[in-house]
Amino acid sequence: MSGYGAQEVAKMLGLSLGQVRAWVRAGFLEPERGPRGELRFSFQDLVLLRTAKGLISARIPPRRVRGALRKLKEQLPEGRPLRAVHIRAEGDRIVVGDGDAQWSPESGQVLFDFGARELARKVTPLQLKAHDGDAGDWYERGCDLDESAPDRAQEAYRRALELDPDLADAHVNLGRLLHEDGDARAAAEHYRSAIELQPESVIALFNLGVALEDLRMPDEAILAYRTALAADAGCADAHYNLAHLYETRGDAAAALRHLRTYRKLVLA
């Protein structure tokens, strides 16, 4: 089975099963159903759940978060998913960023970040310096922007790779951001580039496996996960995903073997 089960999602994100199911009932996630009717969550579902958890961790009541996301879904153009915009907490306020536009989904009001404009004036010399910097400078800039401005982070990672195509970490980070945007195919290409440079990069191998699952390429995903385990037999998530892939192929023995290993690792 591709995707993640509700219990696995709850464990990965530190949520209860009840919280995960509550978000499904709220209508913000689009999980599929497995052969036994169980919920199967995509990588994009996990991204949105992580965002929701971040807002709640910022002490915004869950009811307000659900209401804001419900309104935001209505405000976005048809077909544009919630994960396509950047949602964050500023104090007790929920703010949405889409390019240069910022607004409150609860009130619908456009926000003008005068503080950010003032900061931009102050950091302009640093930005100009970064423009002339090397690949490492652009990579570090991408890391700094990763959470707050993922679109700009992508640009920084691309610039780093223009200057140094052999910067494996930039390939991994850019691939992850593209994957979060729903472009699994482009993400997979960057993960492959990272693996060519660092053949034992467990994170690149595992991420490639997830991307290949999303691309409905199970045989290739199995190879990626098996290679990740060859580099690090303790990668619990690779065992879990392999168990589901083998179960789908009808290889019950292999599925059970990886599931048992997964349980030993997470309960250790």
CSV table of C-alpha atoms in Angstrom, one decimal:
chain,number,residue,atom,x,y,z
A,1,MET,CA,0.0,0.0,0.0
A,2,SER,CA,1.3,3.5,-0.8
A,3,GLY,CA,1.0,6.3,1.7
A,4,TYR,CA,0.9,6.2,5.5
A,5,GLY,CA,-1.6,4.7,7.9
A,6,ALA,CA,-3.4,6.8,10.5
A,7,GLN,CA,-1.5,5.3,13.4
A,8,GLU,CA,1.8,5.9,11.7
A,9,VAL,CA,0.9,9.5,10.9
A,10,ALA,CA,-0.1,10.1,14.5
A,11,LYS,CA,3.2,8.6,15.7
A,12,MET,CA,5.4,10.6,13.2
A,13,LEU,CA,3.7,13.9,14.0
A,14,GLY,CA,3.1,13.5,17.7
A,15,LEU,CA,-0.7,13.6,17.4
A,16,SER,CA,-3.4,11.3,18.8
A,17,LEU,CA,-5.4,9.1,16.5
A,18,GLY,CA,-8.4,11.2,17.5
A,19,GLN,CA,-6.7,14.4,16.3
A,20,VAL,CA,-5.8,12.9,13.0
A,21,ARG,CA,-9.4,11.7,12.4
A,22,ALA,CA,-10.7,15.0,13.5
A,23,TRP,CA,-8.7,16.7,10.7
A,24,VAL,CA,-10.0,14.2,8.2
A,25,ARG,CA,-13.6,15.0,9.3
A,26,ALA,CA,-12.9,18.7,8.9
A,27,GLY,CA,-12.4,18.1,5.2
A,28,PHE,CA,-8.8,19.5,4.8
A,29,LEU,CA,-7.1,16.2,4.0
A,30,GLU,CA,-7.7,13.9,1.1
A,31,PRO,CA,-6.7,10.4,2.3
A,32,GLU,CA,-7.4,7.4,0.2
A,33,ARG,CA,-8.9,4.1,1.4
A,34,GLY,CA,-6.8,0.9,1.6
A,35,PRO,CA,-8.1,-2.5,0.7
A,36,ARG,CA,-9.6,-2.9,4.1
A,37,GLY,CA,-11.2,0.5,4.2
A,38,GLU,CA,-8.4,2.0,6.3
A,39,LEU,CA,-7.2,5.6,5.8
A,40,ARG,CA,-4.0,6.1,3.7
A,41,PHE,CA,-2.4,9.5,3.9
A,42,SER,CA,-0.2,11.0,1.2
A,43,PHE,CA,3.1,12.9,1.8
A,44,GLN,CA,1.1,16.1,1.0
A,45,ASP,CA,-1.4,15.2,3.8
A,46,LEU,CA,1.5,15.0,6.2
A,47,VAL,CA,2.7,18.4,5.2
A,48,LEU,CA,-0.7,20.0,5.9
A,49,LEU,CA,-1.1,18.1,9.2
A,50,ARG,CA,2.4,19.3,10.3
A,51,THR,CA,1.3,22.9,9.5
A,52,ALA,CA,-1.9,22.5,11.5
A,53,LYS,CA,0.1,21.1,14.4
A,54,GLY,CA,2.5,24.0,14.2
A,55,LEU,CA,-0.3,26.5,14.5
A,56,ILE,CA,-1.7,24.6,17.5
A,57,SER,CA,1.7,24.5,19.1
A,58,ALA,CA,1.8,28.3,18.8
A,59,ARG,CA,-1.2,28.2,21.2
A,60,ILE,CA,-3.9,28.9,18.6
A,61,PRO,CA,-7.0,26.9,19.6
A,62,PRO,CA,-7.7,23.9,17.3
A,63,ARG,CA,-11.2,25.3,16.6
A,64,ARG,CA,-9.7,28.5,15.3
A,65,VAL,CA,-7.2,26.6,13.2
A,66,ARG,CA,-9.9,24.5,11.6
A,67,GLY,CA,-12.1,27.6,11.0
A,68,ALA,CA,-9.2,29.5,9.4
A,69,LEU,CA,-8.3,26.5,7.1
A,70,ARG,CA,-11.9,26.1,6.1
A,71,LYS,CA,-12.1,29.8,5.1
A,72,LEU,CA,-8.7,29.6,3.4
A,73,LYS,CA,-9.9,26.7,1.3
A,74,GLU,CA,-12.8,28.9,0.1
A,75,GLN,CA,-10.5,31.9,-0.6
A,76,LEU,CA,-8.0,30.0,-2.8
A,77,PRO,CA,-8.8,29.6,-6.5
A,78,GLU,CA,-10.4,26.3,-7.4
A,79,GLY,CA,-7.9,23.5,-7.7
A,80,ARG,CA,-5.2,25.3,-5.6
A,81,PRO,CA,-4.5,23.1,-2.6
A,82,LEU,CA,-3.9,24.5,0.9
A,83,ARG,CA,-0.3,23.1,0.9
A,84,ALA,CA,0.5,25.5,-2.0
A,85,VAL,CA,0.6,28.5,0.3
A,86,HIS,CA,2.7,29.2,3.4
A,87,ILE,CA,0.6,29.2,6.6
A,88,ARG,CA,2.1,30.4,9.8
A,89,ALA,CA,1.4,31.9,13.2
A,90,GLU,CA,2.4,35.5,14.1
A,91,GLY,CA,1.6,35.8,17.8
A,92,ASP,CA,-2.1,34.9,18.1
A,93,ARG,CA,-2.8,35.6,14.4
A,94,ILE,CA,-2.9,33.1,11.6
A,95,VAL,CA,-1.2,34.5,8.5
A,96,VAL,CA,-1.1,33.2,4.9
A,97,GLY,CA,1.7,34.0,2.5
A,98,ASP,CA,1.5,33.5,-1.3
A,99,GLY,CA,4.4,35.1,-3.0
A,100,ASP,CA,4.4,38.8,-1.9
A,101,ALA,CA,0.8,38.7,-0.8
A,102,GLN,CA,-0.1,38.2,2.9
A,103,TRP,CA,-3.5,38.0,4.4
A,104,SER,CA,-5.5,36.8,7.4
A,105,PRO,CA,-7.7,33.9,6.3
A,106,GLU,CA,-10.0,34.5,9.3
A,107,SER,CA,-10.9,38.1,8.4
A,108,GLY,CA,-9.8,38.1,4.7
A,109,GLN,CA,-7.8,41.3,5.3
A,110,VAL,CA,-4.6,41.9,3.3
A,111,LEU,CA,-1.7,42.4,5.7
A,112,PHE,CA,1.2,44.9,5.2
A,113,ASP,CA,4.3,43.8,7.0
A,114,PHE,CA,6.0,47.2,7.6
A,115,GLY,CA,8.4,45.5,10.0
A,116,ALA,CA,9.6,43.1,7.3
A,117,ARG,CA,10.1,46.1,4.9
A,118,GLU,CA,12.2,47.8,7.4
A,119,LEU,CA,14.2,44.7,8.0
A,120,ALA,CA,14.6,44.2,4.3
A,121,ARG,CA,16.2,47.7,4.1
A,122,LYS,CA,18.6,46.7,6.8
A,123,VAL,CA,19.7,43.4,5.3
A,124,THR,CA,20.1,44.6,1.7
A,125,PRO,CA,23.9,44.8,2.0
A,126,LEU,CA,23.9,41.2,3.2
A,127,GLN,CA,21.7,40.2,0.3
A,128,LEU,CA,24.0,41.9,-2.2
A,129,LYS,CA,26.9,40.1,-0.6
A,130,ALA,CA,25.1,36.8,-0.9
A,131,HIS,CA,24.4,37.5,-4.6
A,132,ASP,CA,28.2,37.5,-5.1
A,133,GLY,CA,28.7,34.6,-2.7
A,134,ASP,CA,29.6,31.0,-3.5
A,135,ALA,CA,27.5,27.9,-3.5
A,136,GLY,CA,27.8,27.5,0.2
A,137,ASP,CA,26.5,31.0,0.9
A,138,TRP,CA,23.4,30.3,-1.3
A,139,TYR,CA,22.9,26.9,0.4
A,140,GLU,CA,23.0,28.5,3.8
A,141,ARG,CA,20.6,31.2,2.7
A,142,GLY,CA,18.2,28.4,1.4
A,143,CYS,CA,18.4,26.7,4.8
A,144,ASP,CA,17.5,30.0,6.5
A,145,LEU,CA,14.5,30.5,4.3
A,146,ASP,CA,13.4,26.9,4.3
A,147,GLU,CA,10.5,27.3,6.8
A,148,SER,CA,9.6,31.0,6.4
A,149,ALA,CA,9.8,31.4,2.6
A,150,PRO,CA,10.0,28.0,0.8
A,151,ASP,CA,9.7,29.6,-2.7
A,152,ARG,CA,12.7,31.8,-2.0
A,153,ALA,CA,14.5,28.9,-0.5
A,154,GLN,CA,14.0,26.9,-3.7
A,155,GLU,CA,15.5,29.8,-5.7
A,156,ALA,CA,18.5,29.9,-3.3
A,157,TYR,CA,19.1,26.1,-3.6
A,158,ARG,CA,18.8,26.4,-7.4
A,159,ARG,CA,21.4,29.2,-7.4
A,160,ALA,CA,23.7,27.1,-5.2
A,161,LEU,CA,23.4,24.2,-7.7
A,162,GLU,CA,24.2,26.5,-10.6
A,163,LEU,CA,27.4,27.4,-8.9
A,164,ASP,CA,28.2,23.9,-7.6
A,165,PRO,CA,26.1,21.0,-9.2
A,166,ASP,CA,27.9,18.6,-6.8
A,167,LEU,CA,26.3,20.1,-3.7
A,168,ALA,CA,24.4,17.0,-2.6
A,169,ASP,CA,22.6,18.6,0.4
A,170,ALA,CA,21.2,21.3,-1.9
A,171,HIS,CA,19.7,18.6,-4.1
A,172,VAL,CA,18.1,16.9,-1.1
A,173,ASN,CA,16.6,20.1,0.3
A,174,LEU,CA,15.4,21.3,-3.1
A,175,GLY,CA,13.9,17.9,-3.8
A,176,ARG,CA,12.1,18.0,-0.5
A,177,LEU,CA,10.6,21.4,-1.2
A,178,LEU,CA,9.5,20.3,-4.6
A,179,HIS,CA,8.0,17.1,-3.2
A,180,GLU,CA,6.0,19.2,-0.6
A,181,ASP,CA,4.7,21.3,-3.6
A,182,GLY,CA,3.4,18.1,-5.1
A,183,ASP,CA,6.1,17.7,-7.9
A,184,ALA,CA,7.3,14.2,-7.0
A,185,ARG,CA,8.9,13.7,-10.4
A,186,ALA,CA,11.2,16.7,-10.1
A,187,ALA,CA,11.9,15.8,-6.5
A,188,ALA,CA,13.0,12.3,-7.6
A,189,GLU,CA,15.5,13.8,-10.1
A,190,HIS,CA,17.1,15.8,-7.4
A,191,TYR,CA,17.2,12.9,-4.9
A,192,ARG,CA,18.9,10.8,-7.7
A,193,SER,CA,21.5,13.5,-8.2
A,194,ALA,CA,22.2,13.5,-4.5
A,195,ILE,CA,22.6,9.7,-4.5
A,196,GLU,CA,25.0,9.8,-7.4
A,197,LEU,CA,27.1,12.2,-5.3
A,198,GLN,CA,26.6,10.4,-2.0
A,199,PRO,CA,25.6,6.8,-2.7
A,200,GLU,CA,25.0,6.1,1.0
A,201,SER,CA,22.9,9.1,1.8
A,202,VAL,CA,20.1,7.4,3.7
A,203,ILE,CA,17.8,10.5,3.6
A,204,ALA,CA,18.2,10.9,-0.2
A,205,LEU,CA,17.5,7.2,-0.7
A,206,PHE,CA,14.5,7.1,1.6
A,207,ASN,CA,13.0,10.3,0.1
A,208,LEU,CA,13.5,8.9,-3.3
A,209,GLY,CA,11.5,5.8,-2.3
A,210,VAL,CA,8.6,8.0,-1.0
A,211,ALA,CA,8.7,10.0,-4.3
A,212,LEU,CA,8.7,6.8,-6.4
A,213,GLU,CA,5.7,5.5,-4.4
A,214,ASP,CA,3.9,8.7,-5.2
A,215,LEU,CA,4.8,8.2,-8.8
A,216,ARG,CA,3.3,4.7,-8.7
A,217,MET,CA,6.6,3.0,-9.3
A,218,PRO,CA,6.6,0.4,-6.5
A,219,ASP,CA,9.5,-1.8,-7.9
A,220,GLU,CA,11.8,1.2,-8.0
A,221,ALA,CA,10.6,2.4,-4.6
A,222,ILE,CA,11.5,-1.1,-3.1
A,223,LEU,CA,15.0,-0.8,-4.6
A,224,ALA,CA,15.4,2.7,-3.1
A,225,TYR,CA,14.3,1.5,0.4
A,226,ARG,CA,16.5,-1.6,0.3
A,227,THR,CA,19.5,0.5,-0.7
A,228,ALA,CA,18.7,2.9,2.2
A,229,LEU,CA,18.6,-0.1,4.6
A,230,ALA,CA,21.9,-1.4,3.2
A,231,ALA,CA,23.4,2.0,4.3
A,232,ASP,CA,21.5,2.0,7.6
A,233,ALA,CA,19.6,-1.1,8.7
A,234,GLY,CA,18.1,1.0,11.5
A,235,CYS,CA,16.0,3.2,9.2
A,236,ALA,CA,12.6,2.2,10.7
A,237,ASP,CA,10.5,4.1,8.2
A,238,ALA,CA,12.1,2.3,5.3
A,239,HIS,CA,11.2,-1.1,7.0
A,240,TYR,CA,7.6,0.1,7.4
A,241,ASN,CA,7.2,1.3,3.8
A,242,LEU,CA,8.8,-1.9,2.5
A,243,ALA,CA,6.3,-4.0,4.6
A,244,HIS,CA,3.4,-2.3,2.8
A,245,LEU,CA,5.0,-2.6,-0.6
A,246,TYR,CA,5.7,-6.3,-0.2
A,247,GLU,CA,2.2,-6.8,1.2
A,248,THR,CA,0.8,-5.2,-2.0
A,249,ARG,CA,2.9,-7.6,-4.1
A,250,GLY,CA,1.6,-10.6,-2.1
A,251,ASP,CA,4.9,-11.4,-0.5
A,252,ALA,CA,3.5,-11.9,3.0
A,253,ALA,CA,6.8,-13.3,4.4
A,254,ALA,CA,8.8,-10.3,3.4
A,255,ALA,CA,6.1,-8.0,4.6
A,256,LEU,CA,6.0,-9.6,8.0
A,257,ARG,CA,9.8,-9.6,8.3
A,258,HIS,CA,10.1,-5.9,7.7
A,259,LEU,CA,7.1,-5.1,9.9
A,260,ARG,CA,8.6,-7.0,12.8
A,261,THR,CA,11.9,-5.2,12.4
A,262,TYR,CA,10.0,-1.9,12.3
A,263,ARG,CA,8.3,-2.6,15.5
A,264,LYS,CA,11.5,-3.7,17.2
A,265,LEU,CA,13.2,-0.4,16.2
A,266,VAL,CA,10.4,1.9,17.2
A,267,LEU,CA,9.8,0.1,20.6
A,268,ALA,CA,13.5,-0.1,21.4
